[in-house]
PDB file of C-alpha atoms in Angstrom:
ATOM      1  CA  UNK A 226     -11.057   9.192   6.533  1.00 60.00           C
ATOM      2  CA  UNK A 227     -10.478  12.766   5.480  1.00 68.00           C
ATOM      3  CA  UNK A 228      -8.564  14.063   2.514  1.00 75.00           C
ATOM      4  CA  UNK A 229      -6.023  15.578   4.907  1.00 77.00           C
ATOM      5  CA  UNK A 230      -5.268  12.185   6.464  1.00 83.00           C
ATOM      6  CA  UNK A 231      -4.821  10.534   3.079  1.00 89.00           C
ATOM      7  CA  UNK A 232      -2.709  13.375   1.709  1.00 90.00           C
ATOM      8  CA  UNK A 233      -0.613  13.353   4.888  1.00 90.00           C
ATOM      9  CA  UNK A 234      -0.052   9.602   4.741  1.00 94.00           C
ATOM     10  CA  UNK A 235       0.887   9.766   1.058  1.00 94.00           C
ATOM     11  CA  UNK A 236       3.300  12.631   1.749  1.00 94.00           C
ATOM     12  CA  UNK A 237       4.934  10.649   4.571  1.00 93.00           C
ATOM     13  CA  UNK A 238       5.397   7.590   2.354  1.00 95.00           C
ATOM     14  CA  UNK A 239       6.586   9.410  -0.792  1.00 96.00           C
ATOM     15  CA  UNK A 240       9.871   8.037  -2.082  1.00 96.00           C
ATOM     16  CA  UNK A 241       9.752   4.687  -0.228  1.00 96.00           C
ATOM     17  CA  UNK A 242       7.971   2.259  -2.532  1.00 96.00           C
ATOM     18  CA  UNK A 243       7.129  -0.169   0.276  1.00 97.00           C
ATOM     19  CA  UNK A 244       5.591   2.565   2.422  1.00 96.00           C
ATOM     20  CA  UNK A 245       3.804   4.025  -0.598  1.00 97.00           C
ATOM     21  CA  UNK A 246       2.277   0.593  -1.254  1.00 97.00           C
ATOM     22  CA  UNK A 247       1.318   0.198   2.420  1.00 97.00           C
ATOM     23  CA  UNK A 248      -0.460   3.557   2.441  1.00 96.00           C
ATOM     24  CA  UNK A 249      -2.294   2.820  -0.816  1.00 96.00           C
ATOM     25  CA  UNK A 250      -3.466  -0.499   0.610  1.00 97.00           C
ATOM     26  CA  UNK A 251      -4.745   1.229   3.749  1.00 95.00           C
ATOM     27  CA  UNK A 252      -6.510   3.890   1.673  1.00 94.00           C
ATOM     28  CA  UNK A 253      -7.995   1.512  -0.898  1.00 94.00           C
ATOM     29  CA  UNK A 254      -8.738  -1.646   1.108  1.00 95.00           C
ATOM     30  CA  UNK A 255     -11.909  -2.193   3.111  1.00 95.00           C
ATOM     31  CA  UNK A 256     -13.358   1.123   2.007  1.00 92.00           C
ATOM     32  CA  UNK A 257     -10.413   3.012   3.462  1.00 92.00           C
ATOM     33  CA  UNK A 258     -11.582   2.521   7.026  1.00 92.00           C
ATOM     34  CA  UNK A 259      -8.134   1.400   8.245  1.00 94.00           C
ATOM     35  CA  UNK A 260      -6.694   4.752   7.106  1.00 92.00           C
ATOM     36  CA  UNK A 261      -9.063   6.759   9.319  1.00 89.00           C
ATOM     37  CA  UNK A 262      -8.018   8.602  12.435  1.00 87.00           C
ATOM     38  CA  UNK A 263      -8.518   6.625  15.622  1.00 90.00           C
ATOM     39  CA  UNK A 264      -6.689   3.423  14.646  1.00 94.00           C
ATOM     40  CA  UNK A 265      -3.637   2.891  16.880  1.00 94.00           C
ATOM     41  CA  UNK A 266      -1.306   2.481  13.893  1.00 95.00           C
ATOM     42  CA  UNK A 267      -2.039   5.949  12.518  1.00 94.00           C
ATOM     43  CA  UNK A 268       0.008   8.665  14.141  1.00 91.00           C
ATOM     44  CA  UNK A 269      -0.281  12.405  13.756  1.00 88.00           C
ATOM     45  CA  UNK A 270       1.525  15.490  14.923  1.00 83.00           C
ATOM     46  CA  UNK A 271      -1.256  17.936  15.722  1.00 77.00           C
ATOM     47  CA  UNK A 272       0.990  20.994  15.385  1.00 77.00           C
ATOM     48  CA  UNK A 273       2.281  20.187  11.883  1.00 78.00           C
ATOM     49  CA  UNK A 274      -0.653  18.090  10.677  1.00 75.00           C
ATOM     50  CA  UNK A 275       1.707  15.375   9.469  1.00 86.00           C
ATOM     51  CA  UNK A 276       0.594  11.741   9.462  1.00 91.00           C
ATOM     52  CA  UNK A 277       2.485   8.452   9.446  1.00 92.00           C
ATOM     53  CA  UNK A 278       1.925   4.718   9.920  1.00 95.00           C
ATOM     54  CA  UNK A 279       3.403   2.697  12.777  1.00 95.00           C
ATOM     55  CA  UNK A 280       3.648  -0.845  11.329  1.00 95.00           C
ATOM     56  CA  UNK A 281       4.485  -2.382  14.707  1.00 94.00           C
ATOM     57  CA  UNK A 282       1.180  -1.107  16.085  1.00 95.00           C
ATOM     58  CA  UNK A 283      -0.634  -2.835  13.212  1.00 95.00           C
ATOM     59  CA  UNK A 284       0.732  -6.233  14.157  1.00 91.00           C
ATOM     60  CA  UNK A 285       0.087  -5.597  17.846  1.00 93.00           C
ATOM     61  CA  UNK A 286      -3.476  -4.298  17.490  1.00 93.00           C
ATOM     62  CA  UNK A 287      -5.045  -6.101  14.496  1.00 91.00           C
ATOM     63  CA  UNK A 288      -5.889  -9.264  16.456  1.00 89.00           C
ATOM     64  CA  UNK A 289      -9.461  -8.163  17.191  1.00 92.00           C
ATOM     65  CA  UNK A 290     -10.354  -7.999  13.485  1.00 96.00           C
ATOM     66  CA  UNK A 291     -11.576 -10.711  11.112  1.00 96.00           C
ATOM     67  CA  UNK A 292      -9.121 -13.193   9.629  1.00 95.00           C
ATOM     68  CA  UNK A 293      -9.139 -11.494   6.221  1.00 96.00           C
ATOM     69  CA  UNK A 294      -8.703  -8.046   7.741  1.00 97.00           C
ATOM     70  CA  UNK A 295      -5.829  -9.315   9.881  1.00 97.00           C
ATOM     71  CA  UNK A 296      -4.134 -10.893   6.853  1.00 97.00           C
ATOM     72  CA  UNK A 297      -4.482  -7.677   4.865  1.00 97.00           C
ATOM     73  CA  UNK A 298      -3.064  -5.552   7.683  1.00 97.00           C
ATOM     74  CA  UNK A 299      -0.184  -7.997   8.299  1.00 96.00           C
ATOM     75  CA  UNK A 300       0.861  -7.405   4.683  1.00 97.00           C
ATOM     76  CA  UNK A 301       0.408  -3.630   5.053  1.00 97.00           C
ATOM     77  CA  UNK A 302       2.685  -3.720   8.105  1.00 97.00           C
ATOM     78  CA  UNK A 303       5.335  -5.794   6.311  1.00 97.00           C
ATOM     79  CA  UNK A 304       5.360  -3.428   3.314  1.00 96.00           C
ATOM     80  CA  UNK A 305       5.590  -0.463   5.681  1.00 95.00           C
ATOM     81  CA  UNK A 306       8.725  -1.723   7.383  1.00 94.00           C
ATOM     82  CA  UNK A 307       7.179  -3.920  10.058  1.00 93.00           C
ATOM     83  CA  UNK A 308       7.884  -7.573  10.756  1.00 92.00           C
ATOM     84  CA  UNK A 309       8.409  -9.985   7.886  1.00 92.00           C
ATOM     85  CA  UNK A 310       5.638 -12.417   7.024  1.00 93.00           C
ATOM     86  CA  UNK A 311       6.683 -15.980   7.854  1.00 92.00           C
ATOM     87  CA  UNK A 312       3.795 -17.773   6.145  1.00 95.00           C
ATOM     88  CA  UNK A 313       3.188 -15.603   3.085  1.00 95.00           C
ATOM     89  CA  UNK A 314       1.147 -18.254   1.272  1.00 95.00           C
ATOM     90  CA  UNK A 315      -1.097 -18.748   4.296  1.00 96.00           C
ATOM     91  CA  UNK A 316      -1.632 -15.014   4.721  1.00 96.00           C
ATOM     92  CA  UNK A 317      -2.440 -14.525   1.028  1.00 97.00           C
ATOM     93  CA  UNK A 318      -4.904 -17.445   1.127  1.00 97.00           C
ATOM     94  CA  UNK A 319      -6.951 -15.593   3.767  1.00 97.00           C
ATOM     95  CA  UNK A 320      -7.679 -12.671   1.416  1.00 97.00           C
ATOM     96  CA  UNK A 321     -10.747 -12.354  -0.770  1.00 96.00           C
ATOM     97  CA  UNK A 322     -10.247 -11.725  -4.481  1.00 95.00           C
ATOM     98  CA  UNK A 323     -10.644  -7.936  -4.243  1.00 94.00           C
ATOM     99  CA  UNK A 324      -8.032  -7.540  -1.530  1.00 96.00           C
ATOM    100  CA  UNK A 325      -5.679 -10.081  -3.087  1.00 96.00           C
ATOM    101  CA  UNK A 326      -5.713  -7.920  -6.240  1.00 95.00           C
ATOM    102  CA  UNK A 327      -4.853  -4.863  -4.154  1.00 96.00           C
ATOM    103  CA  UNK A 328      -2.012  -6.693  -2.418  1.00 96.00           C
ATOM    104  CA  UNK A 329      -0.578  -7.948  -5.719  1.00 96.00           C
ATOM    105  CA  UNK A 330      -0.632  -4.374  -7.091  1.00 96.00           C
ATOM    106  CA  UNK A 331       1.030  -3.265  -3.844  1.00 96.00           C
ATOM    107  CA  UNK A 332       3.786  -5.846  -4.271  1.00 96.00           C
ATOM    108  CA  UNK A 333       4.352  -4.659  -7.857  1.00 96.00           C
ATOM    109  CA  UNK A 334       4.591  -1.065  -6.625  1.00 96.00           C
ATOM    110  CA  UNK A 335       6.905  -1.945  -3.740  1.00 95.00           C
ATOM    111  CA  UNK A 336       9.141  -3.724  -6.247  1.00 94.00           C
ATOM    112  CA  UNK A 337       9.370  -0.531  -8.281  1.00 93.00           C
ATOM    113  CA  UNK A 338       7.769  -1.947 -11.426  1.00 92.00           C
ATOM    114  CA  UNK A 339       6.195   1.460 -12.154  1.00 93.00           C
ATOM    115  CA  UNK A 340       9.740   2.863 -12.588  1.00 89.00           C
ATOM    116  CA  UNK A 341      11.292   0.024 -14.601  1.00 91.00           C
ATOM    117  CA  UNK A 342      13.003   0.705 -17.889  1.00 90.00           C
ATOM    118  CA  UNK A 343      13.099  -1.920 -20.621  1.00 90.00           C
ATOM    119  CA  UNK A 344      15.981  -1.819 -23.074  1.00 92.00           C
ATOM    120  CA  UNK A 345      15.275  -2.876 -26.638  1.00 90.00           C
ATOM    121  CA  UNK A 346      17.345  -3.050 -29.771  1.00 89.00           C
ATOM    122  CA  UNK A 347      16.124  -1.702 -33.089  1.00 88.00           C
ATOM    123  CA  UNK A 348      17.788  -1.162 -36.459  1.00 91.00           C
ATOM    124  CA  UNK A 349      18.361   2.431 -35.353  1.00 90.00           C
ATOM    125  CA  UNK A 350      20.077   1.364 -32.141  1.00 91.00           C
ATOM    126  CA  UNK A 351      19.148   1.117 -28.502  1.00 92.00           C
ATOM    127  CA  UNK A 352      15.660   2.068 -27.364  1.00 91.00           C
ATOM    128  CA  UNK A 353      14.547   2.638 -23.769  1.00 91.00           C
ATOM    129  CA  UNK A 354      10.901   2.156 -22.898  1.00 92.00           C
ATOM    130  CA  UNK A 355       8.954   2.725 -19.678  1.00 91.00           C
ATOM    131  CA  UNK A 356       6.228   0.043 -19.799  1.00 89.00           C
ATOM    132  CA  UNK A 357       4.461   1.229 -16.631  1.00 89.00           C
ATOM    133  CA  UNK A 358       3.522  -0.871 -13.615  1.00 90.00           C
ATOM    134  CA  UNK A 359       3.631  -4.626 -13.900  1.00 89.00           C
ATOM    135  CA  UNK A 360       0.182  -4.665 -12.279  1.00 91.00           C
ATOM    136  CA  UNK A 361      -1.708  -1.395 -11.876  1.00 91.00           C
ATOM    137  CA  UNK A 362      -3.824  -0.502  -8.871  1.00 91.00           C
ATOM    138  CA  UNK A 363      -7.343  -1.902  -9.336  1.00 86.00           C
ATOM    139  CA  UNK A 364     -10.000   0.679 -10.087  1.00 78.00           C
ATOM    140  CA  UNK A 365     -12.100   0.459  -6.919  1.00 64.00           C
ATOM    141  CA  UNK A 366     -14.504   2.775  -5.189  1.00 57.00           C
ATOM    142  CA  UNK A 367     -12.367   4.501  -2.588  1.00 51.00           C
ATOM    143  CA  UNK A 368     -12.046   8.090  -1.428  1.00 48.00           C
ATOM    144  CA  UNK A 369     -10.175   9.858  -4.208  1.00 46.00           C
ATOM    145  CA  UNK A 370      -7.564  12.344  -3.101  1.00 41.00           C
ATOM    146  CA  UNK A 371      -5.450  14.406  -5.480  1.00 37.00           C
TER     147      UNK A 371
END
């Protein structure tokens, strides 16, 4: 996975919290290998250098991978606009602790928790706070891209 691929995927997803979460999961999970060129769900336009994710290709092509990898990618596809997950509990149960933590942070991001405002009342009046994400992205070893 190159910095250009990651930057391109993040640029494509920017502004759609579900797609942003899907891209971060691809980049951070399993050492980032599912965000590398060559997977059928990653698309590029050679002339512009833009990248995007095809969630339908994830669900169609992930069947050759391990159970945990499939579960992870099923959730990536759902967050990226692909098919809904019918058995969410069953899919989550197939994840190891590391990837479950990533998925939970992805759900918090997709839900917009990083943008929430909390209203509080003080003696001086109304106060608006931005508490940050409900659950932050875990600090894992993954290719860092600015």
